[in-house]
Coordinates of C-alpha atoms and ligand atoms in Angstrom, one line a residue:
Chain A
M181 CA 0.1 0.1 0.0
T182 CA 1.2 3.5 0.8
A183 CA 4.6 4.4 1.7
L184 CA 4.2 6.9 4.6
A185 CA 1.1 5.1 6.1
E186 CA 2.9 1.8 6.1
Q187 CA 6.6 2.5 6.7
A188 CA 6.8 5.7 9.0
P189 CA 5.9 5.2 12.8
T190 CA 2.2 6.1 13.3
F191 CA 0.5 7.8 16.3
D192 CA -2.9 7.9 18.1
C193 CA -3.3 11.6 18.5
R194 CA -5.4 11.1 21.6
V195 CA -2.2 10.7 23.6
D196 CA -1.1 14.3 22.4
F197 CA -4.4 15.6 23.1
G198 CA -4.5 14.3 26.8
E199 CA -1.0 15.3 27.6
E200 CA -1.3 18.8 26.1
L201 CA -4.5 19.4 27.9
A202 CA -3.0 18.5 31.1
A203 CA 0.0 20.8 30.5
L204 CA -2.3 23.7 29.8
A205 CA -4.4 23.0 33.0
R206 CA -1.3 23.1 35.0
A207 CA -0.6 26.7 33.8
D208 CA -4.2 27.9 33.6
E209 CA -6.7 27.1 36.3
R210 CA -9.6 27.9 34.1
I211 CA -9.0 24.7 31.9
V212 CA -11.6 22.1 32.7
A213 CA -12.4 18.6 30.9
V214 CA -15.9 17.7 30.3
C215 CA -16.8 14.2 29.4
N216 CA -19.8 11.9 28.6
D217 CA -18.6 8.5 30.1
S218 CA -15.7 9.1 27.7
V219 CA -12.6 9.5 30.1
G220 CA -10.8 6.4 28.8
S221 CA -11.7 6.9 25.2
S222 CA -10.4 10.6 25.4
N223 CA -7.3 9.7 27.1
L224 CA -8.1 11.8 30.0
V225 CA -7.6 9.2 32.8
K226 CA -4.2 10.8 33.8
F227 CA -5.9 14.3 33.7
R228 CA -8.4 13.0 36.1
E229 CA -5.8 11.7 38.4
E230 CA -4.0 15.1 38.4
F231 CA -7.1 17.3 38.5
P232 CA -9.9 15.2 40.0
D233 CA -12.1 18.4 40.5
R234 CA -11.5 19.6 36.8
L235 CA -12.7 16.5 35.1
I236 CA -16.4 16.7 35.0
N237 CA -18.3 13.5 33.8
V238 CA -21.9 14.2 33.0
G239 CA -22.4 10.6 32.1
I240 CA -24.1 9.3 28.9
A241 CA -25.9 12.7 28.1
E242 CA -24.5 14.8 25.2
Q243 CA -26.9 17.6 25.2
D244 CA -26.4 18.1 28.8
L245 CA -22.7 17.7 28.2
V246 CA -22.5 20.8 25.8
G247 CA -25.2 22.9 27.7
V248 CA -23.4 22.3 30.8
S249 CA -20.0 23.4 29.3
A250 CA -21.4 26.5 27.9
G251 CA -22.7 27.3 31.7
L252 CA -19.1 26.7 32.8
A253 CA -17.8 29.1 30.2
N254 CA -20.3 31.5 31.6
A255 CA -18.8 31.0 35.1
G256 CA -15.3 31.8 34.0
F257 CA -14.0 28.4 32.9
I258 CA -12.5 27.3 29.6
P259 CA -14.2 23.8 28.9
F260 CA -12.6 21.3 26.7
V261 CA -15.6 19.1 25.7
S262 CA -14.3 15.7 25.0
A263 CA -16.7 13.0 23.5
A264 CA -16.9 10.7 20.5
A265 CA -17.2 12.8 17.5
P266 CA -20.5 11.3 16.2
F267 CA -22.5 11.8 19.5
L268 CA -20.9 15.2 20.3
T269 CA -21.7 16.9 17.0
G270 CA -24.9 14.9 16.1
R271 CA -26.6 14.7 19.4
A272 CA -25.7 18.1 20.6
L273 CA -26.0 20.0 17.4
E274 CA -28.6 22.5 18.7
Q275 CA -26.7 23.1 21.9
I276 CA -23.6 23.7 19.7
K277 CA -25.4 26.1 17.8
A278 CA -27.4 28.1 20.3
D279 CA -25.4 27.7 23.4
V280 CA -21.8 27.8 22.2
A281 CA -21.6 29.5 18.8
Y282 CA -24.7 31.9 18.9
S283 CA -24.0 32.7 22.5
D284 CA -20.5 33.2 21.5
R285 CA -19.0 31.1 24.3
H286 CA -15.4 30.0 24.4
V287 CA -16.1 26.3 24.6
V288 CA -13.7 24.0 22.8
L289 CA -15.4 20.9 21.4
C290 CA -13.1 18.0 20.9
G291 CA -14.5 15.3 18.7
Q292 CA -12.6 12.1 19.4
S293 CA -12.4 9.1 17.0
P294 CA -13.8 11.0 14.1
G295 CA -14.3 9.8 10.6
M296 CA -14.5 6.1 10.3
A297 CA -12.2 5.4 13.2
Y298 CA -14.8 3.2 14.8
G299 CA -14.7 0.9 11.7
E300 CA -16.7 -2.2 12.4
L301 CA -19.0 -0.4 14.9
G302 CA -20.7 1.1 11.9
P303 CA -22.3 4.2 10.6
T304 CA -24.0 5.1 13.9
H305 CA -20.5 5.5 15.3
H306 CA -18.8 7.0 12.4
S307 CA -18.5 10.7 12.4
I308 CA -18.5 11.5 8.6
E309 CA -21.2 14.2 8.9
D310 CA -19.4 16.3 11.6
L311 CA -17.4 18.7 9.2
S312 CA -20.7 19.4 7.3
W313 CA -22.6 20.0 10.3
M314 CA -20.0 22.1 12.0
R315 CA -19.4 24.1 9.0
A316 CA -23.2 24.9 8.9
V317 CA -22.9 26.6 12.4
P318 CA -21.9 30.4 11.9
G319 CA -18.9 31.4 14.1
L320 CA -17.5 28.0 14.9
R321 CA -13.8 27.5 14.1
I322 CA -13.1 24.0 12.7
V323 CA -9.6 22.5 13.0
V324 CA -8.5 19.2 11.8
P325 CA -5.1 18.2 13.1
A326 CA -3.2 15.9 10.8
D327 CA -0.7 14.6 13.3
P328 CA 0.6 14.6 16.9
S329 CA 2.3 18.0 16.7
Q330 CA -0.8 19.6 15.0
T331 CA -3.0 18.1 17.7
R332 CA -1.0 19.8 20.3
D333 CA -0.9 22.9 18.4
A334 CA -4.6 22.8 17.9
V335 CA -5.3 22.4 21.6
R336 CA -2.9 25.3 22.6
W337 CA -4.6 27.6 19.8
A338 CA -8.2 26.8 20.9
A339 CA -7.4 27.5 24.6
A340 CA -5.8 30.8 23.7
S341 CA -8.3 31.9 21.0
G342 CA -11.1 33.0 23.0
L343 CA -13.5 31.5 20.2
P344 CA -15.9 28.7 20.0
S345 CA -14.1 25.9 18.2
Y346 CA -14.4 22.4 17.1
I347 CA -11.3 20.1 17.0
R348 CA -11.4 16.7 15.2
I349 CA -8.9 14.6 16.7
P350 CA -7.5 11.5 14.8
R351 CA -7.6 8.2 16.4
F352 CA -6.7 6.2 13.2
K353 CA -3.0 6.1 13.4
V354 CA -1.2 8.9 11.5
P355 CA 2.5 9.5 10.7
A356 CA 4.1 12.8 11.6
V357 CA 3.7 15.1 8.5
T358 CA 4.3 18.6 9.9
P359 CA 7.8 20.1 9.6
A360 CA 9.3 21.2 12.9
G361 CA 8.6 24.9 13.6
A362 CA 5.8 25.2 10.9
P363 CA 3.5 27.9 12.1
F364 CA 0.0 27.3 13.4
E365 CA -2.5 30.1 12.8
A366 CA -6.2 30.2 12.1
G367 CA -6.9 30.1 8.4
R368 CA -3.4 29.3 7.5
A369 CA -2.6 26.0 5.5
T370 CA 0.7 24.3 5.4
R371 CA 2.2 23.5 2.0
L372 CA 4.0 20.1 2.4
A373 CA 5.2 19.4 -1.3
E374 CA 5.6 21.6 -4.2
G375 CA 4.4 20.7 -7.7
D376 CA 3.0 22.3 -11.0
D377 CA 0.4 19.9 -12.4
V378 CA -2.2 19.5 -9.6
T379 CA -2.7 20.5 -6.0
V380 CA -4.0 17.9 -3.3
I381 CA -5.7 19.8 -0.5
A382 CA -6.1 17.3 2.3
I383 CA -6.8 17.2 6.1
G384 CA -6.4 14.9 9.0
T385 CA -5.8 11.3 8.2
M386 CA -5.7 12.0 4.5
V387 CA -2.7 14.2 4.5
S388 CA 0.0 11.4 4.6
R389 CA -2.0 9.7 1.9
A390 CA -1.9 12.8 -0.2
L391 CA 2.0 12.9 0.2
D392 CA 2.1 9.1 -0.9
A393 CA 0.0 10.2 -3.8
A394 CA 2.5 12.9 -4.8
A395 CA 5.2 10.3 -4.7
L396 CA 3.4 8.0 -7.1
L397 CA 2.4 10.7 -9.4
R398 CA 6.2 11.9 -9.6
A399 CA 7.0 8.3 -10.7
Q400 CA 4.3 8.8 -13.5
G401 CA 5.9 12.1 -14.6
L402 CA 3.4 14.5 -12.8
T403 CA 4.2 16.8 -10.0
A404 CA 1.6 17.5 -7.3
R405 CA 1.5 20.4 -4.7
V406 CA 0.3 19.0 -1.3
V407 CA -1.6 21.4 1.0
N408 CA -2.5 20.4 4.6
M409 CA -5.5 22.8 5.0
T410 CA -5.9 22.1 8.8
F411 CA -8.5 24.8 9.3
V412 CA -11.7 24.0 7.4
E413 CA -13.1 27.1 9.1
P414 CA -11.6 29.7 8.5
L415 CA -10.3 28.3 5.2
D416 CA -7.0 29.4 3.9
V417 CA -8.6 31.1 0.8
A418 CA -5.4 32.5 -0.6
E419 CA -4.0 29.2 -0.7
V420 CA -6.8 27.7 -2.6
V421 CA -6.8 30.5 -5.2
A422 CA -3.0 30.2 -5.5
A423 CA -3.5 26.4 -6.1
A424 CA -6.1 27.0 -8.8
E425 CA -4.1 29.7 -10.6
Q426 CA -0.7 28.0 -10.3
T427 CA -1.6 24.4 -10.8
G428 CA -4.7 24.5 -12.5
A429 CA -6.5 21.4 -11.0
I430 CA -7.5 20.6 -7.5
I431 CA -8.1 17.4 -5.7
T432 CA -9.7 17.4 -2.1
A433 CA -9.3 14.6 0.3
E434 CA -11.1 14.1 3.7
E435 CA -12.3 11.2 5.8
G436 CA -15.6 12.7 5.8
L437 CA -19.1 13.2 4.0
L438 CA -18.8 14.4 0.4
S439 CA -21.7 16.9 0.9
G440 CA -20.7 19.9 2.8
G441 CA -17.2 19.3 4.1
L442 CA -13.7 20.3 3.0
G443 CA -14.4 19.7 -0.7
A444 CA -17.4 21.7 -0.6
A445 CA -15.6 24.7 1.1
V446 CA -12.8 24.5 -1.5
A447 CA -15.1 24.2 -4.5
K448 CA -17.1 27.3 -3.4
V449 CA -13.7 29.3 -3.5
V450 CA -12.7 27.9 -6.8
A451 CA -16.0 28.3 -8.5
E452 CA -16.2 32.0 -7.3
R453 CA -12.6 33.0 -7.8
H454 CA -10.9 31.0 -10.3
P455 CA -12.8 28.0 -11.8
V456 CA -10.5 24.9 -12.6
P457 CA -11.2 21.2 -12.4
V458 CA -11.8 19.9 -8.9
R459 CA -12.3 16.3 -7.9
M460 CA -13.5 15.5 -4.3
L461 CA -12.7 12.5 -2.5
G462 CA -14.5 11.6 0.7
V463 CA -17.1 9.3 1.9
P464 CA -20.2 9.3 -0.3
T465 CA -22.7 7.4 2.0
F466 CA -23.2 5.1 5.2
A467 CA -20.4 2.8 5.1
P468 CA -20.8 -1.0 5.0
T469 CA -19.2 -3.2 7.8
G470 CA -15.4 -3.1 7.9
S471 CA -12.3 -1.9 9.7
T472 CA -11.2 1.5 9.2
S473 CA -8.4 0.9 6.8
F474 CA -10.8 -1.4 4.9
L475 CA -13.3 1.3 4.6
L476 CA -10.8 3.9 3.6
D477 CA -9.7 1.6 0.7
H478 CA -13.3 0.7 0.0
F479 CA -14.2 4.4 -0.5
G480 CA -10.7 5.1 -2.5
L481 CA -9.4 7.2 0.2
N482 CA -5.7 6.2 -0.3
A483 CA -2.9 7.2 -2.5
E484 CA -4.2 5.1 -5.4
G485 CA -7.5 6.9 -5.2
I486 CA -6.0 10.2 -5.1
V487 CA -3.7 9.4 -8.0
K488 CA -6.8 8.3 -10.1
A489 CA -8.6 11.3 -9.3
A490 CA -5.6 13.5 -10.2
R491 CA -5.3 11.8 -13.6
E492 CA -9.1 12.2 -14.3
A493 CA -8.9 16.1 -13.3
L494 CA -6.0 16.3 -15.7
G495 CA -7.8 14.5 -18.4
R496 CA -5.3 11.6 -18.4
A497 CA -7.3 8.9 -16.8
Chain B
M104 CA -3.2 -4.0 -0.6
T105 CA -3.7 -7.2 1.3
A106 CA -6.7 -9.2 0.2
V107 CA -9.4 -9.2 2.7
K108 CA -11.9 -12.0 3.0
T109 CA -15.4 -10.4 2.6
A110 CA -18.9 -11.7 3.6
S111 CA -21.5 -9.7 1.7
R112 CA -24.0 -12.4 1.4
P113 CA -27.7 -11.6 2.6
L114 CA -28.9 -13.4 5.7
E115 CA -31.3 -16.1 4.9
L116 CA -34.0 -18.0 6.8
D117 CA -32.9 -21.0 8.7
A118 CA -36.1 -22.9 7.9
P119 CA -35.8 -26.1 10.3
V120 CA -34.6 -23.9 13.2
A121 CA -37.4 -21.5 12.5
A122 CA -40.1 -24.0 12.3
A123 CA -38.9 -25.7 15.7
Y124 CA -38.8 -22.1 17.2
V125 CA -42.3 -21.3 16.3
E126 CA -43.6 -24.5 17.8
R127 CA -41.7 -24.5 20.9
S128 CA -42.0 -20.8 21.7
A129 CA -45.7 -21.0 21.6
L130 CA -45.5 -23.7 24.3
L131 CA -43.1 -21.5 26.3
R132 CA -45.3 -18.5 25.9
A133 CA -48.3 -20.4 27.0
A134 CA -46.4 -22.1 30.0
S135 CA -46.5 -20.7 33.4
P136 CA -43.3 -18.8 34.3
A137 CA -42.2 -21.7 36.6
E138 CA -42.7 -24.3 34.1
A139 CA -41.0 -22.3 31.3
A140 CA -37.9 -21.2 33.3
P141 CA -35.8 -24.4 33.0
E142 CA -35.9 -24.5 29.4
L143 CA -35.3 -20.6 29.0
A144 CA -32.3 -21.0 31.2
S145 CA -31.0 -23.8 28.9
I146 CA -31.5 -21.7 25.8
A147 CA -29.8 -18.7 27.6
T148 CA -26.6 -20.8 28.4
R149 CA -26.5 -21.6 24.7
I150 CA -26.8 -18.0 23.7
R151 CA -24.0 -16.9 26.2
R152 CA -21.7 -19.6 24.5
D153 CA -22.6 -18.3 21.2
V154 CA -21.9 -14.7 22.3
L155 CA -18.4 -15.9 23.4
T156 CA -17.5 -17.6 20.3
T157 CA -19.0 -14.8 18.1
I158 CA -16.7 -12.2 19.8
Q159 CA -13.7 -14.4 19.8
A160 CA -14.2 -14.9 15.9
A161 CA -14.4 -11.2 15.6
R162 CA -11.8 -10.1 18.1
M163 CA -14.3 -7.3 19.0
G164 CA -17.5 -6.8 21.0
H165 CA -19.0 -5.8 24.1
V166 CA -19.1 -8.9 26.0
G167 CA -20.0 -7.6 29.6
G168 CA -23.4 -6.3 28.5
D169 CA -24.1 -9.1 26.1
L170 CA -23.8 -11.4 29.1
S171 CA -25.9 -9.3 31.4
V172 CA -28.7 -9.0 28.8
T173 CA -28.8 -12.5 27.7
D174 CA -31.6 -13.8 29.9
L175 CA -33.8 -10.6 29.4
L176 CA -33.5 -11.2 25.6
V177 CA -34.0 -14.9 25.7
T178 CA -37.2 -14.5 28.0
A179 CA -38.5 -11.9 25.6
M180 CA -38.0 -13.8 22.4
W181 CA -38.6 -17.3 23.5
G182 CA -41.0 -17.0 26.2
T183 CA -43.1 -13.9 25.8
L184 CA -43.3 -12.2 22.4
R185 CA -45.1 -13.5 19.2
L186 CA -42.3 -13.4 16.4
D187 CA -42.2 -15.4 13.2
P188 CA -38.9 -15.8 11.4
H189 CA -40.8 -16.9 8.3
D190 CA -42.5 -13.5 8.2
P191 CA -40.3 -11.0 10.0
A192 CA -42.2 -8.1 8.7
N193 CA -45.7 -9.4 9.6
P194 CA -47.5 -6.0 10.4
L195 CA -49.1 -7.5 13.7
R196 CA -45.9 -9.2 15.0
D197 CA -44.9 -8.2 18.6
R198 CA -42.0 -5.8 18.6
F199 CA -38.7 -6.2 20.3
V200 CA -36.1 -3.4 20.5
L201 CA -32.6 -3.6 21.8
S202 CA -31.9 0.0 22.7
K203 CA -28.4 -0.9 24.1
G204 CA -27.4 -1.6 20.4
H205 CA -23.8 -2.2 21.4
C206 CA -24.9 -5.6 22.6
A207 CA -25.6 -6.7 19.0
A208 CA -23.7 -10.1 19.6
A209 CA -26.4 -11.2 22.2
L210 CA -29.2 -9.9 19.8
Y211 CA -27.8 -11.7 16.7
S212 CA -27.1 -14.9 18.8
T213 CA -30.7 -15.0 20.0
L214 CA -32.2 -14.1 16.6
A215 CA -30.1 -17.1 15.1
S216 CA -31.4 -19.4 18.0
C217 CA -34.8 -18.5 16.6
G218 CA -33.9 -19.2 13.0
F219 CA -34.0 -15.7 11.5
F220 CA -30.7 -16.6 10.0
P221 CA -28.3 -19.7 10.4
Q222 CA -26.2 -19.8 13.6
E223 CA -22.9 -20.4 11.4
R224 CA -23.3 -16.8 10.0
L225 CA -22.5 -15.5 13.4
T226 CA -18.8 -15.9 12.5
E227 CA -19.2 -13.2 10.1
Y228 CA -20.0 -10.6 12.9
M229 CA -18.2 -7.3 12.0
A230 CA -16.4 -9.0 9.0
P231 CA -15.9 -6.9 6.0
L232 CA -19.2 -6.1 4.2
S233 CA -20.9 -8.5 6.8
P234 CA -24.7 -7.8 7.3
L235 CA -23.9 -8.4 10.9
N236 CA -22.5 -4.9 11.8
G237 CA -21.2 -4.0 15.2
H238 CA -24.4 -2.4 15.9
P239 CA -27.9 -3.8 14.4
N240 CA -29.1 -2.7 11.2
R241 CA -32.6 -3.5 10.4
V242 CA -31.9 -3.2 6.6
K243 CA -29.7 -6.1 6.7
V244 CA -30.8 -8.3 9.7
P245 CA -34.4 -9.6 9.7
G246 CA -35.9 -9.4 13.2
V247 CA -34.2 -6.1 14.1
E248 CA -37.0 -3.4 14.3
T249 CA -34.7 -0.3 14.3
N250 CA -31.0 0.7 14.0
T251 CA -29.5 1.3 17.5
G252 CA -26.0 2.1 18.6
P253 CA -26.3 5.7 19.8
L254 CA -27.7 5.3 23.2
G255 CA -31.1 6.9 23.9
H256 CA -32.7 6.1 20.7
G257 CA -34.4 2.7 20.9
F258 CA -37.0 3.6 23.7
P259 CA -38.5 6.5 22.0
V260 CA -38.9 4.3 18.7
A261 CA -40.4 1.6 20.7
T262 CA -42.9 4.1 22.3
G263 CA -43.9 4.9 18.8
C264 CA -44.3 1.2 17.9
A265 CA -46.6 1.1 20.9
L266 CA -48.4 4.2 20.3
G267 CA -49.0 3.1 16.8
A268 CA -50.6 -0.2 18.0
K269 CA -53.0 1.8 20.2
L270 CA -53.9 4.1 17.4
R271 CA -54.6 1.3 15.0
G272 CA -56.5 -0.7 17.7
E273 CA -54.1 -3.8 17.3
T274 CA -52.8 -5.9 20.1
W275 CA -49.2 -6.3 19.4
R276 CA -47.0 -5.7 22.3
T277 CA -43.7 -3.8 22.5
I278 CA -40.8 -4.6 24.6
V279 CA -37.6 -2.5 24.7
V280 CA -34.4 -3.2 26.6
L281 CA -32.2 -0.3 27.8
G282 CA -28.8 -0.2 29.4
D283 CA -28.8 1.5 33.0
G284 CA -26.0 3.8 32.0
E285 CA -28.1 4.5 28.9
M286 CA -30.9 6.0 31.2
Q287 CA -28.6 9.1 31.6
E288 CA -29.7 10.1 28.2
G289 CA -32.5 12.6 28.5
S290 CA -34.4 11.3 25.5
N291 CA -35.3 8.3 27.5
W292 CA -37.1 10.4 30.0
E293 CA -38.8 12.3 27.3
A294 CA -40.1 9.0 26.0
A295 CA -41.2 7.9 29.3
M296 CA -43.3 10.9 29.7
T297 CA -44.8 10.2 26.1
A298 CA -45.6 6.7 27.0
A299 CA -47.2 7.6 30.4
H300 CA -49.2 10.5 28.9
Y301 CA -50.7 8.2 26.2
G302 CA -51.4 5.4 28.6
L303 CA -49.3 2.8 26.7
A304 CA -50.2 -0.3 28.7
N305 CA -48.8 -2.3 25.7
L306 CA -45.3 -1.0 26.4
T307 CA -42.7 -2.6 28.6
A308 CA -39.4 -0.9 29.1
V309 CA -36.8 -3.2 30.8
V310 CA -33.5 -1.6 32.2
D311 CA -30.5 -4.0 32.4
R312 CA -29.5 -2.7 35.8
N313 CA -26.0 -4.0 35.9
R314 CA -24.7 -0.9 37.6
L315 CA -21.8 -0.4 35.2
Q316 CA -21.4 1.7 32.2
Q317 CA -18.4 2.1 30.0
G318 CA -15.9 3.7 32.3
A319 CA -17.1 3.1 35.9
R320 CA -20.0 2.2 38.1
T321 CA -23.3 4.2 37.2
E322 CA -23.6 5.4 40.8
D323 CA -20.0 6.9 40.6
T324 CA -20.6 8.5 37.1
K325 CA -23.9 10.0 37.4
S326 CA -26.3 8.4 39.9
L327 CA -29.5 6.7 38.7
E328 CA -31.0 6.0 42.1
P329 CA -33.7 5.9 43.3
L330 CA -34.4 4.5 39.8
D331 CA -37.8 2.7 40.8
Q332 CA -39.1 5.9 42.2
K333 CA -38.1 8.0 39.2
W334 CA -40.1 5.4 36.9
A335 CA -43.0 5.5 39.4
S336 CA -43.1 9.4 39.4
F337 CA -43.1 9.3 35.6
G338 CA -46.4 7.5 35.8
W339 CA -45.0 3.9 35.0
E340 CA -46.0 0.7 36.9
V341 CA -42.6 -0.5 38.3
R342 CA -41.5 -4.1 38.6
V343 CA -38.2 -4.7 40.3
I344 CA -36.7 -8.2 39.6
D345 CA -33.6 -10.5 39.5
G346 CA -32.8 -10.1 35.8
H347 CA -31.2 -13.5 35.7
D348 CA -34.1 -15.5 37.1
H349 CA -36.2 -16.5 34.1
Q350 CA -39.3 -17.3 36.0
A351 CA -39.1 -13.7 37.5
I352 CA -38.4 -12.2 34.3
K353 CA -41.4 -14.0 32.4
Q354 CA -43.6 -13.0 35.3
A355 CA -42.3 -9.3 35.0
Y356 CA -43.0 -9.3 31.2
A357 CA -46.8 -10.1 31.6
P358 CA -48.9 -7.4 30.4
S359 CA -49.8 -4.2 32.4
S360 CA -52.3 -4.7 35.2
T361 CA -52.8 -0.9 35.7
G362 CA -53.3 0.5 32.3
R363 CA -50.0 2.2 32.6
P364 CA -46.8 1.2 30.9
V365 CA -44.6 -1.3 32.6
A366 CA -41.0 -0.6 33.7
V367 CA -39.0 -3.6 34.6
I368 CA -35.8 -2.8 36.7
A369 CA -33.8 -6.0 36.1
N370 CA -31.0 -6.3 38.5
T371 CA -28.3 -8.1 36.6
V372 CA -24.6 -8.8 36.8
K373 CA -22.3 -7.4 33.9
G374 CA -20.4 -10.4 32.6
K375 CA -23.0 -12.9 34.2
G376 CA -22.0 -16.5 34.1
V377 CA -18.3 -16.0 33.5
S378 CA -16.6 -15.6 37.1
F379 CA -13.7 -13.5 35.9
M380 CA -15.9 -11.1 34.0
E381 CA -18.6 -10.6 36.5
D382 CA -19.1 -7.0 37.7
R383 CA -15.7 -5.9 36.2
V384 CA -15.9 -2.6 34.3
E385 CA -13.0 -3.5 32.1
W386 CA -15.2 -6.2 30.5
H387 CA -17.5 -3.5 28.8
H388 CA -15.6 -4.1 25.6
K389 CA -12.3 -6.0 26.3
V390 CA -12.0 -9.2 24.2
P391 CA -11.3 -12.4 25.7
T392 CA -8.1 -14.3 24.6
D393 CA -8.6 -17.8 23.3
E394 CA -7.6 -19.3 26.6
Q395 CA -10.1 -17.1 28.4
V396 CA -12.9 -18.0 26.0
Q397 CA -12.0 -21.6 26.7
L398 CA -12.3 -21.1 30.4
A399 CA -15.6 -19.3 30.0
L400 CA -17.1 -21.9 28.0
E401 CA -16.0 -24.6 30.6
E402 CA -17.7 -22.4 33.3
L403 CA -20.8 -22.2 31.3
S404 CA -21.0 -26.1 30.7
R405 CA -21.1 -26.6 34.3
Ligands
TPP699 C1 -25.1 8.6 22.5 C2 -24.2 7.7 22.8 N1 -23.1 8.2 23.8 C3 -22.1 7.3 24.0 C4 -21.9 6.0 23.6 C5 -20.8 5.2 23.8 N2 -21.0 4.0 24.6 C6 -21.3 2.8 24.1 S1 -21.8 1.8 25.3 C7 -21.7 2.8 26.6 C8 -21.9 2.5 27.9 C9 -23.3 2.0 28.0 O1 -23.7 1.6 29.4 P1 -25.1 0.9 29.7 O2 -26.1 1.5 29.1 O3 -24.9 0.6 31.4 O4 -24.8 -0.5 28.9 P2 -24.3 -2.0 29.5 O5 -23.7 -1.8 30.9 O6 -25.4 -2.8 29.5 O7 -23.2 -2.4 28.5 C10 -21.3 4.2 26.1 C11 -21.1 5.4 26.8 C12 -22.9 5.7 22.5 N3 -23.1 4.4 22.2 N4 -24.1 6.4 22.4
MG700 MG1 -24.9 -1.1 32.4

């Protein structure tokens, strides 16, 4: 299969999430973690040992989870709400809209095990809709870290931002893709590879696969620019326009639903600012039974799938 | 890319098993709870064994909750409800809803024991493209009424099934089984009010009260007690039982005597039947090793 995904060491970013949140909590008394029977699955057991009073577990009750967190923000805390992404974003969608975003509360929503990370547990436990749903909420910042260092950056950024935000934390293991010292700012993408023929704009688990696709394309005489978009909201509009102008074709890749996520956000910019061929890779519908890697391959969310889409966009299928 | 063995074949009726089930379950339904109990117990032991080997094959699953709910499931499907694997969509069938959908292995094993599909197909639990997904999917599994998995969904749907029967003047019954941790979801209490308001005497809600949820004990996470008084104050007839005593379960599944919906608080043990799993939080979804499965099967055959 793919080079990076198979050869480089890979990481479960929940580890970095838990460690970074505990580090922040040591420095800032306002930081609290709020869970829904999700302490273990959020890797917050150590946080709870160190800060037993600052880990609030409301039980299996996601609407309550987000509402209580908005109240904690009202009371001067900075709540990091950590729950499985499908239940956090799906079940508590109206709380996210009304209590967090519309009320402009500094609540950090941490979607754990997103995309198809829950593999065989099926579509009820997959979070393919979260990016579409979160994009539909005005004022919510949406961050999709691609590796451990970006996960730590995202946690620190969200704590300091003062803004309502959603962080989509990978559980499916990813290799490190971010160069040391790369800046982490809202609305700023990271260019990971240069190329002239096509640009692959990816997020999260798809970034390493985009780099692998670029390597395969190079062997076929085509060069691909690879952009890790990271912020789906606010999007790095300048980077999208530059990709359209300079490379003339764009592939988007995300472990999420095709309607309304990264691809839709990029396509809007391209259509309005500089129309060029775009191919969107993502999850088209409820998945069948299978492991995460089986499903990623099933939906063509791998280097080969990206190569195929790139050749189609370039009229060289 | 490594080739993966896939299993996308639809599930088909197991005709001989289904025929035997129809005959036998009719007798068990008609029998007194005391008469039916020994046979229900032996079916439950078989289901527990199937749960263990099913999870062993998949190397995934929620074994603790599967073993705590087994007796509740078996008594509903074999000893109480009118179900017909030959005609799983019969509009007049009784309805069974497993709201705690993570215990799909127990549900699938019980459905297979009734002949809804062949028992051998349990080896496909969570296999690539299998109809036996980690959480039950009614589109792919005959006998499943609604897709569950996110907690707090099955009970409102079951309430709608019961309300529908009442509106149509039909006599089908609905039984829904919930996790106790699941009772922390507000949607359940909304449904509890709806059912009481509409006087749904044809609805029985069963709480698998094993006192554990995913990460800890319910009372240490967000306490539910006094659970019986909560149900009673919501307008339900409450029956508190030993959820592993088939006679008591069958008795508690008897129709409402008050015109109100019936809540059965079934005191159970998570991991019931396997000593090293019993009442231990880590067995929520820990997967037993082959040796542990062997030990467990030996305990169950005693
Ligand atoms: C809405 C929702 N939130 C969280 C989960 C994750 N989850 C799966 S099982 C479980 C614990 C359930 O505990 P309980 O209802 O007591 O079930 P049992 O003990 O019978 O296994 C949790 C939190 C979920 N499936 N759905
Ligand atoms: Mg429980």
